[in-house]
PDB file of C-alpha atoms and ligand atoms in Angstrom:
ATOM      1  CA  MET A   1     -13.771 -36.245  24.084  1.00  0.00           C
ATOM      2  CA  ASP A   2     -15.873 -38.002  21.405  1.00  0.00           C
ATOM      3  CA  THR A   3     -15.795 -36.755  17.823  1.00  0.00           C
ATOM      4  CA  ALA A   4     -19.109 -34.914  18.009  1.00  0.00           C
ATOM      5  CA  ALA A   5     -18.125 -33.131  21.203  1.00  0.00           C
ATOM      6  CA  TYR A   6     -14.738 -32.260  19.693  1.00  0.00           C
ATOM      7  CA  ALA A   7     -16.388 -30.851  16.546  1.00  0.00           C
ATOM      8  CA  ARG A   8     -18.821 -28.809  18.642  1.00  0.00           C
ATOM      9  CA  ARG A   9     -15.994 -27.413  20.700  1.00  0.00           C
ATOM     10  CA  PHE A  10     -13.827 -26.710  17.650  1.00  0.00           C
ATOM     11  CA  LEU A  11     -16.604 -24.832  15.902  1.00  0.00           C
ATOM     12  CA  THR A  12     -17.998 -22.861  18.819  1.00  0.00           C
ATOM     13  CA  ALA A  13     -15.296 -22.288  21.436  1.00  0.00           C
ATOM     14  CA  GLU A  14     -14.045 -18.772  22.155  1.00  0.00           C
ATOM     15  CA  LEU A  15     -10.313 -18.096  21.914  1.00  0.00           C
ATOM     16  CA  THR A  16     -10.163 -17.634  25.704  1.00  0.00           C
ATOM     17  CA  ASP A  17     -11.474 -21.198  26.179  1.00  0.00           C
ATOM     18  CA  ILE A  18      -9.015 -22.945  23.912  1.00  0.00           C
ATOM     19  CA  ASP A  19      -5.778 -20.948  23.817  1.00  0.00           C
ATOM     20  CA  ALA A  20      -4.756 -19.242  27.016  1.00  0.00           C
ATOM     21  CA  ASP A  21      -1.307 -18.374  25.624  1.00  0.00           C
ATOM     22  CA  ILE A  22      -2.534 -16.420  22.603  1.00  0.00           C
ATOM     23  CA  THR A  23      -5.293 -14.826  24.697  1.00  0.00           C
ATOM     24  CA  ARG A  24      -2.652 -13.610  27.142  1.00  0.00           C
ATOM     25  CA  LEU A  25      -0.400 -12.338  24.369  1.00  0.00           C
ATOM     26  CA  ILE A  26      -3.253 -10.373  22.790  1.00  0.00           C
ATOM     27  CA  ALA A  27      -4.001  -8.819  26.185  1.00  0.00           C
ATOM     28  CA  LEU A  28      -0.336  -7.956  26.688  1.00  0.00           C
ATOM     29  CA  GLU A  29      -0.027  -6.457  23.220  1.00  0.00           C
ATOM     30  CA  THR A  30      -3.219  -4.441  23.776  1.00  0.00           C
ATOM     31  CA  GLU A  31      -1.706  -3.058  26.951  1.00  0.00           C
ATOM     32  CA  ARG A  32       1.650  -2.397  25.284  1.00  0.00           C
ATOM     33  CA  GLN A  33      -0.029  -0.436  22.513  1.00  0.00           C
ATOM     34  CA  ALA A  34      -1.910   1.624  25.097  1.00  0.00           C
ATOM     35  CA  ARG A  35       1.258   2.349  27.101  1.00  0.00           C
ATOM     36  CA  GLN A  36       3.941   2.857  24.463  1.00  0.00           C
ATOM     37  CA  ILE A  37       4.071   5.402  21.702  1.00  0.00           C
ATOM     38  CA  ILE A  38       6.503   4.123  19.124  1.00  0.00           C
ATOM     39  CA  LEU A  39       6.744   6.602  16.319  1.00  0.00           C
ATOM     40  CA  ILE A  40       6.961   4.286  13.354  1.00  0.00           C
ATOM     41  CA  PRO A  41       5.321   6.256  10.542  1.00  0.00           C
ATOM     42  CA  SER A  42       4.135   3.194   8.673  1.00  0.00           C
ATOM     43  CA  GLU A  43       2.107   1.966  11.666  1.00  0.00           C
ATOM     44  CA  SER A  44      -1.213   3.202  12.887  1.00  0.00           C
ATOM     45  CA  ILE A  45      -4.117   2.230  15.110  1.00  0.00           C
ATOM     46  CA  ALA A  46      -7.010   0.416  13.482  1.00  0.00           C
ATOM     47  CA  PRO A  47     -10.184   1.339  15.343  1.00  0.00           C
ATOM     48  CA  PRO A  48     -12.239  -1.508  16.878  1.00  0.00           C
ATOM     49  CA  ALA A  49     -14.785  -1.366  14.058  1.00  0.00           C
ATOM     50  CA  VAL A  50     -12.036  -2.223  11.563  1.00  0.00           C
ATOM     51  CA  LEU A  51     -10.765  -5.089  13.725  1.00  0.00           C
ATOM     52  CA  GLN A  52     -14.321  -6.351  14.058  1.00  0.00           C
ATOM     53  CA  ALA A  53     -14.852  -6.381  10.288  1.00  0.00           C
ATOM     54  CA  LEU A  54     -11.487  -8.097   9.817  1.00  0.00           C
ATOM     55  CA  GLY A  55     -12.429 -10.873  12.220  1.00  0.00           C
ATOM     56  CA  SER A  56     -15.593 -11.740  10.317  1.00  0.00           C
ATOM     57  CA  VAL A  57     -16.611 -14.869   8.413  1.00  0.00           C
ATOM     58  CA  PHE A  58     -15.330 -13.261   5.203  1.00  0.00           C
ATOM     59  CA  ASN A  59     -11.980 -14.588   6.411  1.00  0.00           C
ATOM     60  CA  ASN A  60     -13.159 -18.011   5.235  1.00  0.00           C
ATOM     61  CA  VAL A  61     -13.624 -17.157   1.579  1.00  0.00           C
ATOM     62  CA  TYR A  62     -11.249 -17.366  -1.386  1.00  0.00           C
ATOM     63  CA  ALA A  63     -12.097 -14.824  -4.054  1.00  0.00           C
ATOM     64  CA  GLU A  64      -9.517 -14.588  -6.828  1.00  0.00           C
ATOM     65  CA  GLY A  65     -10.947 -12.814  -9.833  1.00  0.00           C
ATOM     66  CA  TYR A  66     -13.180  -9.762  -9.777  1.00  0.00           C
ATOM     67  CA  PRO A  67     -16.744  -8.799  -8.890  1.00  0.00           C
ATOM     68  CA  PRO A  68     -19.249  -8.762 -11.782  1.00  0.00           C
ATOM     69  CA  THR A  69     -18.591  -5.764 -14.056  1.00  0.00           C
ATOM     70  CA  ARG A  70     -22.112  -4.469 -13.457  1.00  0.00           C
ATOM     71  CA  MET A  71     -21.491  -4.264  -9.724  1.00  0.00           C
ATOM     72  CA  MET A  72     -18.184  -2.443 -10.217  1.00  0.00           C
ATOM     73  CA  GLN A  73     -19.880   0.171 -12.374  1.00  0.00           C
ATOM     74  CA  ASP A  74     -23.045   0.843 -10.405  1.00  0.00           C
ATOM     75  CA  ASP A  75     -23.111   3.680  -7.929  1.00  0.00           C
ATOM     76  CA  ILE A  76     -23.150   2.816  -4.246  1.00  0.00           C
ATOM     77  CA  ASP A  77     -26.946   3.105  -3.810  1.00  0.00           C
ATOM     78  CA  ARG A  78     -27.611   0.838  -6.774  1.00  0.00           C
ATOM     79  CA  LEU A  79     -24.910  -1.566  -5.654  1.00  0.00           C
ATOM     80  CA  LEU A  80     -26.565  -1.949  -2.291  1.00  0.00           C
ATOM     81  CA  GLU A  81     -29.914  -2.930  -3.795  1.00  0.00           C
ATOM     82  CA  PHE A  82     -29.201  -6.543  -2.956  1.00  0.00           C
ATOM     83  CA  ASP A  83     -32.277  -8.089  -4.591  1.00  0.00           C
ATOM     84  CA  HIS A  84     -31.637  -6.273  -7.858  1.00  0.00           C
ATOM     85  CA  GLN A  85     -27.955  -7.239  -7.918  1.00  0.00           C
ATOM     86  CA  LEU A  86     -28.573 -10.826  -6.916  1.00  0.00           C
ATOM     87  CA  ALA A  87     -31.233 -11.254  -9.606  1.00  0.00           C
ATOM     88  CA  TYR A  88     -28.581 -10.476 -12.228  1.00  0.00           C
ATOM     89  CA  TYR A  89     -25.923 -12.401 -10.448  1.00  0.00           C
ATOM     90  CA  ARG A  90     -27.939 -15.593 -10.295  1.00  0.00           C
ATOM     91  CA  ARG A  91     -28.732 -15.346 -13.961  1.00  0.00           C
ATOM     92  CA  TYR A  92     -25.241 -14.703 -15.314  1.00  0.00           C
ATOM     93  CA  GLY A  93     -21.830 -16.116 -14.427  1.00  0.00           C
ATOM     94  CA  ASP A  94     -19.114 -14.226 -12.641  1.00  0.00           C
ATOM     95  CA  ARG A  95     -15.385 -13.617 -12.981  1.00  0.00           C
ATOM     96  CA  ARG A  96     -14.166 -15.530  -9.969  1.00  0.00           C
ATOM     97  CA  PHE A  97     -12.179 -18.712  -9.795  1.00  0.00           C
ATOM     98  CA  TYR A  98     -14.189 -19.875  -6.781  1.00  0.00           C
ATOM     99  CA  LYS A  99     -17.813 -20.332  -5.876  1.00  0.00           C
ATOM    100  CA  GLY A 100     -19.307 -18.865  -2.722  1.00  0.00           C
ATOM    101  CA  THR A 101     -18.353 -15.295  -3.507  1.00  0.00           C
ATOM    102  CA  THR A 102     -21.909 -13.915  -3.703  1.00  0.00           C
ATOM    103  CA  TYR A 103     -21.438 -11.451  -0.859  1.00  0.00           C
ATOM    104  CA  VAL A 104     -17.710 -10.923  -1.322  1.00  0.00           C
ATOM    105  CA  HIS A 105     -18.646  -9.226  -4.609  1.00  0.00           C
ATOM    106  CA  PHE A 106     -20.585  -6.628  -2.642  1.00  0.00           C
ATOM    107  CA  VAL A 107     -17.797  -6.027  -0.147  1.00  0.00           C
ATOM    108  CA  GLU A 108     -15.168  -5.663  -2.867  1.00  0.00           C
ATOM    109  CA  ALA A 109     -17.296  -3.495  -5.165  1.00  0.00           C
ATOM    110  CA  LEU A 110     -18.370  -1.331  -2.217  1.00  0.00           C
ATOM    111  CA  ALA A 111     -14.732  -0.842  -1.189  1.00  0.00           C
ATOM    112  CA  GLN A 112     -13.899   0.143  -4.779  1.00  0.00           C
ATOM    113  CA  ARG A 113     -16.751   2.636  -5.041  1.00  0.00           C
ATOM    114  CA  ARG A 114     -16.081   4.124  -1.608  1.00  0.00           C
ATOM    115  CA  CYS A 115     -12.404   4.513  -2.419  1.00  0.00           C
ATOM    116  CA  ALA A 116     -13.187   6.211  -5.723  1.00  0.00           C
ATOM    117  CA  ALA A 117     -15.598   8.580  -3.936  1.00  0.00           C
ATOM    118  CA  LEU A 118     -12.941   9.373  -1.335  1.00  0.00           C
ATOM    119  CA  PHE A 119     -10.336  10.428  -3.896  1.00  0.00           C
ATOM    120  CA  ALA A 120     -12.620  12.006  -6.505  1.00  0.00           C
ATOM    121  CA  THR A 121     -11.963  15.643  -7.348  1.00  0.00           C
ATOM    122  CA  PRO A 122     -14.118  18.259  -9.093  1.00  0.00           C
ATOM    123  CA  GLU A 123     -12.143  17.515 -12.290  1.00  0.00           C
ATOM    124  CA  VAL A 124     -12.058  13.721 -11.929  1.00  0.00           C
ATOM    125  CA  PRO A 125     -15.375  12.301 -10.691  1.00  0.00           C
ATOM    126  CA  ALA A 126     -15.592   8.947  -8.905  1.00  0.00           C
ATOM    127  CA  GLU A 127     -16.966   7.180 -12.030  1.00  0.00           C
ATOM    128  CA  ARG A 128     -13.646   7.760 -13.768  1.00  0.00           C
ATOM    129  CA  ILE A 129     -11.546   6.286 -10.978  1.00  0.00           C
ATOM    130  CA  HIS A 130     -10.929   2.536 -11.319  1.00  0.00           C
ATOM    131  CA  VAL A 131      -9.884   0.839  -8.138  1.00  0.00           C
ATOM    132  CA  ASN A 132      -8.292  -2.474  -7.217  1.00  0.00           C
ATOM    133  CA  VAL A 133      -8.446  -3.235  -3.497  1.00  0.00           C
ATOM    134  CA  GLN A 134      -6.832  -6.661  -3.646  1.00  0.00           C
ATOM    135  CA  PRO A 135      -3.106  -6.131  -2.895  1.00  0.00           C
ATOM    136  CA  LEU A 136      -2.012  -7.534   0.442  1.00  0.00           C
ATOM    137  CA  SER A 137       0.595  -4.821   0.995  1.00  0.00           C
ATOM    138  CA  GLY A 138       2.030  -1.675  -0.537  1.00  0.00           C
ATOM    139  CA  ALA A 139       5.183  -3.386  -1.787  1.00  0.00           C
ATOM    140  CA  ALA A 140       3.088  -6.111  -3.431  1.00  0.00           C
ATOM    141  CA  ALA A 141       0.909  -3.435  -5.053  1.00  0.00           C
ATOM    142  CA  ASN A 142       3.971  -1.648  -6.408  1.00  0.00           C
ATOM    143  CA  LEU A 143       5.307  -4.888  -7.864  1.00  0.00           C
ATOM    144  CA  ALA A 144       1.920  -5.581  -9.457  1.00  0.00           C
ATOM    145  CA  VAL A 145       2.001  -2.163 -11.139  1.00  0.00           C
ATOM    146  CA  TYR A 146       5.570  -2.657 -12.380  1.00  0.00           C
ATOM    147  CA  ASP A 147       4.664  -6.095 -13.658  1.00  0.00           C
ATOM    148  CA  ALA A 148       1.684  -4.674 -15.543  1.00  0.00           C
ATOM    149  CA  PHE A 149       3.611  -1.910 -17.287  1.00  0.00           C
ATOM    150  CA  LEU A 150       7.289  -2.838 -17.410  1.00  0.00           C
ATOM    151  CA  GLN A 151       9.405  -5.579 -18.886  1.00  0.00           C
ATOM    152  CA  PRO A 152      12.410  -6.836 -16.918  1.00  0.00           C
ATOM    153  CA  GLY A 153      15.331  -4.550 -17.755  1.00  0.00           C
ATOM    154  CA  ASP A 154      13.130  -1.512 -18.463  1.00  0.00           C
ATOM    155  CA  THR A 155      14.208   1.729 -16.831  1.00  0.00           C
ATOM    156  CA  LEU A 156      12.351   2.646 -13.654  1.00  0.00           C
ATOM    157  CA  MET A 157      13.041   5.928 -11.920  1.00  0.00           C
ATOM    158  CA  GLY A 158      12.278   6.338  -8.230  1.00  0.00           C
ATOM    159  CA  MET A 159      13.590   8.155  -5.205  1.00  0.00           C
ATOM    160  CA  ASN A 160      16.762   6.788  -3.640  1.00  0.00           C
ATOM    161  CA  LEU A 161      16.043   4.662  -0.544  1.00  0.00           C
ATOM    162  CA  PHE A 162      18.560   6.627   1.513  1.00  0.00           C
ATOM    163  CA  GLN A 163      17.058   9.983   0.556  1.00  0.00           C
ATOM    164  CA  GLY A 164      13.424   9.168   1.312  1.00  0.00           C
ATOM    165  CA  GLY A 165      12.268   6.586  -1.221  1.00  0.00           C
ATOM    166  CA  HIS A 166      10.935   3.129  -0.398  1.00  0.00           C
ATOM    167  CA  LEU A 167      12.662  -0.230  -0.832  1.00  0.00           C
ATOM    168  CA  SER A 168      10.148  -1.078  -3.537  1.00  0.00           C
ATOM    169  CA  HIS A 169      11.102   2.021  -5.567  1.00  0.00           C
ATOM    170  CA  GLY A 170      14.124   0.265  -7.006  1.00  0.00           C
ATOM    171  CA  SER A 171      16.442  -0.361  -4.080  1.00  0.00           C
ATOM    172  CA  PRO A 172      19.044  -3.063  -4.754  1.00  0.00           C
ATOM    173  CA  PHE A 173      17.787  -4.720  -1.534  1.00  0.00           C
ATOM    174  CA  HIS A 174      14.412  -5.265  -3.208  1.00  0.00           C
ATOM    175  CA  ILE A 175      13.370  -7.317  -6.202  1.00  0.00           C
ATOM    176  CA  SER A 176      12.397  -4.072  -8.007  1.00  0.00           C
ATOM    177  CA  GLY A 177      16.061  -3.055  -7.926  1.00  0.00           C
ATOM    178  CA  ARG A 178      17.138  -6.337  -9.460  1.00  0.00           C
ATOM    179  CA  ARG A 179      14.439  -6.791 -12.058  1.00  0.00           C
ATOM    180  CA  TYR A 180      14.539  -3.314 -13.621  1.00  0.00           C
ATOM    181  CA  HIS A 181      17.223  -0.869 -14.646  1.00  0.00           C
ATOM    182  CA  ILE A 182      17.020   1.684 -11.865  1.00  0.00           C
ATOM    183  CA  VAL A 183      17.741   5.365 -12.047  1.00  0.00           C
ATOM    184  CA  SER A 184      17.332   7.068  -8.675  1.00  0.00           C
ATOM    185  CA  TYR A 185      16.679  10.691  -7.948  1.00  0.00           C
ATOM    186  CA  GLY A 186      17.417  12.321  -4.614  1.00  0.00           C
ATOM    187  CA  VAL A 187      17.230  15.595  -2.763  1.00  0.00           C
ATOM    188  CA  ASP A 188      19.297  18.722  -3.263  1.00  0.00           C
ATOM    189  CA  PRO A 189      22.086  18.473  -0.656  1.00  0.00           C
ATOM    190  CA  THR A 190      21.871  22.180   0.143  1.00  0.00           C
ATOM    191  CA  ASP A 191      18.224  22.242   1.300  1.00  0.00           C
ATOM    192  CA  GLU A 192      17.304  18.530   1.287  1.00  0.00           C
ATOM    193  CA  ARG A 193      14.343  19.187  -0.949  1.00  0.00           C
ATOM    194  CA  LEU A 194      13.527  17.746  -4.322  1.00  0.00           C
ATOM    195  CA  ASP A 195      15.057  19.763  -7.108  1.00  0.00           C
ATOM    196  CA  TYR A 196      12.501  19.247  -9.878  1.00  0.00           C
ATOM    197  CA  ASN A 197      14.863  20.655 -12.495  1.00  0.00           C
ATOM    198  CA  ALA A 198      17.439  18.022 -11.551  1.00  0.00           C
ATOM    199  CA  VAL A 199      14.747  15.283 -11.654  1.00  0.00           C
ATOM    200  CA  MET A 200      13.723  16.544 -15.101  1.00  0.00           C
ATOM    201  CA  ALA A 201      17.329  16.487 -16.336  1.00  0.00           C
ATOM    202  CA  LEU A 202      17.798  12.925 -15.046  1.00  0.00           C
ATOM    203  CA  ALA A 203      14.544  11.797 -16.652  1.00  0.00           C
ATOM    204  CA  LEU A 204      15.483  13.326 -20.006  1.00  0.00           C
ATOM    205  CA  GLU A 205      18.902  11.702 -19.851  1.00  0.00           C
ATOM    206  CA  HIS A 206      17.652   8.182 -19.012  1.00  0.00           C
ATOM    207  CA  ARG A 207      14.113   8.207 -20.485  1.00  0.00           C
ATOM    208  CA  PRO A 208      12.538   5.843 -17.934  1.00  0.00           C
ATOM    209  CA  ARG A 209       9.470   3.832 -18.842  1.00  0.00           C
ATOM    210  CA  MET A 210       8.006   4.726 -15.465  1.00  0.00           C
ATOM    211  CA  ILE A 211       8.631   7.353 -12.810  1.00  0.00           C
ATOM    212  CA  VAL A 212       7.637   6.664  -9.227  1.00  0.00           C
ATOM    213  CA  ALA A 213       6.756   9.798  -7.306  1.00  0.00           C
ATOM    214  CA  GLY A 214       5.983   9.492  -3.624  1.00  0.00           C
ATOM    215  CA  PHE A 215       8.098   8.701  -0.628  1.00  0.00           C
ATOM    216  CA  THR A 216       8.555   6.976   2.670  1.00  0.00           C
ATOM    217  CA  SER A 217      10.575   9.640   4.372  1.00  0.00           C
ATOM    218  CA  TYR A 218      10.292  13.095   2.852  1.00  0.00           C
ATOM    219  CA  PRO A 219       8.402  15.710   4.842  1.00  0.00           C
ATOM    220  CA  TRP A 220       7.409  18.056   2.035  1.00  0.00           C
ATOM    221  CA  ALA A 221       4.422  17.607  -0.208  1.00  0.00           C
ATOM    222  CA  PRO A 222       5.145  16.581  -3.775  1.00  0.00           C
ATOM    223  CA  ASP A 223       4.363  18.826  -6.698  1.00  0.00           C
ATOM    224  CA  TRP A 224       2.279  16.397  -8.776  1.00  0.00           C
ATOM    225  CA  LYS A 225       1.942  18.854 -11.648  1.00  0.00           C
ATOM    226  CA  ARG A 226       5.711  19.099 -11.908  1.00  0.00           C
ATOM    227  CA  PHE A 227       6.082  15.310 -11.809  1.00  0.00           C
ATOM    228  CA  ARG A 228       3.456  15.062 -14.575  1.00  0.00           C
ATOM    229  CA  GLU A 229       5.437  17.516 -16.706  1.00  0.00           C
ATOM    230  CA  ILE A 230       8.630  15.512 -16.153  1.00  0.00           C
ATOM    231  CA  ALA A 231       6.889  12.239 -17.080  1.00  0.00           C
ATOM    232  CA  ASP A 232       5.371  13.823 -20.194  1.00  0.00           C
ATOM    233  CA  ALA A 233       8.701  15.330 -21.220  1.00  0.00           C
ATOM    234  CA  CYS A 234      10.371  11.910 -21.334  1.00  0.00           C
ATOM    235  CA  GLY A 235       7.339   9.806 -22.327  1.00  0.00           C
ATOM    236  CA  ALA A 236       7.152   7.959 -18.996  1.00  0.00           C
ATOM    237  CA  LEU A 237       4.208   6.647 -17.063  1.00  0.00           C
ATOM    238  CA  LEU A 238       3.779   8.347 -13.717  1.00  0.00           C
ATOM    239  CA  MET A 239       3.040   6.273 -10.639  1.00  0.00           C
ATOM    240  CA  ALA A 240       2.233   8.080  -7.396  1.00  0.00           C
ATOM    241  CA  ASP A 241       2.930   6.090  -4.245  1.00  0.00           C
ATOM    242  CA  ILE A 242       1.033   7.823  -1.453  1.00  0.00           C
ATOM    243  CA  ALA A 243       1.387   4.956   1.034  1.00  0.00           C
ATOM    244  CA  HIS A 244       1.928   7.332   3.931  1.00  0.00           C
ATOM    245  CA  PRO A 245      -0.185  10.428   3.221  1.00  0.00           C
ATOM    246  CA  ALA A 246      -3.217   8.679   1.631  1.00  0.00           C
ATOM    247  CA  GLY A 247      -5.448   9.566   4.581  1.00  0.00           C
ATOM    248  CA  LEU A 248      -4.343  13.200   4.409  1.00  0.00           C
ATOM    249  CA  ALA A 249      -4.836  13.307   0.637  1.00  0.00           C
ATOM    250  CA  SER A 250      -8.341  11.841   0.918  1.00  0.00           C
ATOM    251  CA  ALA A 251      -9.148  14.443   3.576  1.00  0.00           C
ATOM    252  CA  GLY A 252      -7.994  17.241   1.272  1.00  0.00           C
ATOM    253  CA  VAL A 253      -5.059  18.388   3.407  1.00  0.00           C
ATOM    254  CA  TYR A 254      -2.288  16.948   1.192  1.00  0.00           C
ATOM    255  CA  PRO A 255      -2.051  17.182  -2.591  1.00  0.00           C
ATOM    256  CA  ASN A 256      -4.173  14.534  -4.274  1.00  0.00           C
ATOM    257  CA  PRO A 257      -2.396  12.859  -7.230  1.00  0.00           C
ATOM    258  CA  VAL A 258      -5.702  11.987  -8.932  1.00  0.00           C
ATOM    259  CA  GLY A 259      -5.738  13.778 -12.263  1.00  0.00           C
ATOM    260  CA  PHE A 260      -1.929  13.846 -12.471  1.00  0.00           C
ATOM    261  CA  ALA A 261      -0.629  10.295 -12.045  1.00  0.00           C
ATOM    262  CA  ASP A 262      -1.417   7.409 -14.382  1.00  0.00           C
ATOM    263  CA  VAL A 263      -1.464   4.987 -11.472  1.00  0.00           C
ATOM    264  CA  ILE A 264      -1.811   5.683  -7.769  1.00  0.00           C
ATOM    265  CA  VAL A 265      -0.894   3.223  -5.056  1.00  0.00           C
ATOM    266  CA  PHE A 266      -1.377   3.483  -1.314  1.00  0.00           C
ATOM    267  CA  THR A 267      -1.484   1.298   1.754  1.00  0.00           C
ATOM    268  CA  THR A 268      -4.633   1.016   3.833  1.00  0.00           C
ATOM    269  CA  HIS A 269      -3.071   0.562   7.281  1.00  0.00           C
ATOM    270  CA  LYS A 270      -1.189   3.829   7.677  1.00  0.00           C
ATOM    271  CA  THR A 271      -3.059   7.159   7.672  1.00  0.00           C
ATOM    272  CA  ILE A 272      -6.188   5.425   6.357  1.00  0.00           C
ATOM    273  CA  CYS A 273      -6.257   3.430   9.662  1.00  0.00           C
ATOM    274  CA  GLY A 274      -7.784   0.420   7.922  1.00  0.00           C
ATOM    275  CA  PRO A 275      -6.807  -3.221   7.542  1.00  0.00           C
ATOM    276  CA  ARG A 276      -3.359  -4.283   6.325  1.00  0.00           C
ATOM    277  CA  GLY A 277      -3.421  -4.012   2.564  1.00  0.00           C
ATOM    278  CA  ALA A 278      -3.089  -1.665  -0.364  1.00  0.00           C
ATOM    279  CA  VAL A 279      -5.056  -0.105  -3.189  1.00  0.00           C
ATOM    280  CA  ILE A 280      -4.220   0.596  -6.824  1.00  0.00           C
ATOM    281  CA  MET A 281      -6.180   3.312  -8.639  1.00  0.00           C
ATOM    282  CA  THR A 282      -6.141   4.570 -12.189  1.00  0.00           C
ATOM    283  CA  THR A 283      -8.223   6.816 -14.379  1.00  0.00           C
ATOM    284  CA  ASP A 284      -7.044   5.026 -17.526  1.00  0.00           C
ATOM    285  CA  PRO A 285      -8.016   1.344 -17.182  1.00  0.00           C
TER     286      PRO A 285
HETATM  287  C1  PLP B   1       6.112   4.839   0.133  1.00  0.00           C
HETATM  288  C2  PLP B   1       5.861   3.420   0.543  1.00  0.00           C
HETATM  289  N1  PLP B   1       5.454   2.552  -0.397  1.00  0.00           N
HETATM  290  C3  PLP B   1       5.219   1.262  -0.110  1.00  0.00           C
HETATM  291  C4  PLP B   1       5.364   0.797   1.188  1.00  0.00           C
HETATM  292  C5  PLP B   1       5.163  -0.658   1.440  1.00  0.00           C
HETATM  293  O1  PLP B   1       4.008  -0.958   2.116  1.00  0.00           O
HETATM  294  P1  PLP B   1       3.874  -2.384   2.827  1.00  0.00           P
HETATM  295  O2  PLP B   1       4.728  -2.345   4.053  1.00  0.00           O
HETATM  296  O3  PLP B   1       2.418  -2.504   3.104  1.00  0.00           O
HETATM  297  O4  PLP B   1       4.350  -3.428   1.842  1.00  0.00           O
HETATM  298  C6  PLP B   1       5.755   1.663   2.217  1.00  0.00           C
HETATM  299  C7  PLP B   1       5.872   1.175   3.598  1.00  0.00           C
HETATM  300  O5  PLP B   1       6.028   1.862   4.547  1.00  0.00           O
HETATM  301  C8  PLP B   1       6.034   3.006   1.876  1.00  0.00           C
HETATM  302  O6  PLP B   1       6.471   3.881   2.779  1.00  0.00           O
END
């Protein structure tokens, strides 16, 4: 095949034409997912529309940095006035480390605004919710939050891995457990529920810099107000990790930590049914 023909083929061929093995594996995995129900709570089914958006040309773009401030502050209708936004954009610089991010700005800012709208409450309107949609996973998002607020050796209080917490809440198997001084809370052995008085006593004894509320494996809803009181009593920041119930919280059928937690983190591929990734939100930028 001459170079031109090779380039044409490389740039235009469908997966089925060039890689029979991967095509077959995708078909097999599609069938497996249709046949088997494996009850892993951290997994979900992304609808075809999500997979379609994920397989778009935006895959080709690097976009470290942030969208223009103006775009992050405008409401969704204003944001989507492309001519208006682009007129500003072409006139002023941006906050990216790469060129070619003209339309990525819109996607990122739109995701931020939509997320804020989804979690807004009557007390905390969307304009007050600041959103970062860049983390590649929930554990990475948690580490980013710790890195922003804690120094190595600071005390971090989270739920014990073996009682329902997540690895990234300070387990010794995870970097969070090695980088920070960890104090873990657990459940009351008599009813396997959180004993908020015991969590309060632990927090007052150890005075953590940050408390992580939120769990991987705990079937009861958290009492965010109580966690807020505990954090205030010991002067800690409160981080809510709603990786699992984020979809339920956004739908109003699980307590929403907005208005209680200083920082909220969740993954986008569990009950949100979106792409693999995570979101960090705060009302105090
Ligand atoms: C509470 C909690 N936080 C964080 C994570 C980590 O998310 P990821 O697997 O995307 O890193 C999980 C994963 O299941 C989780 O349950």
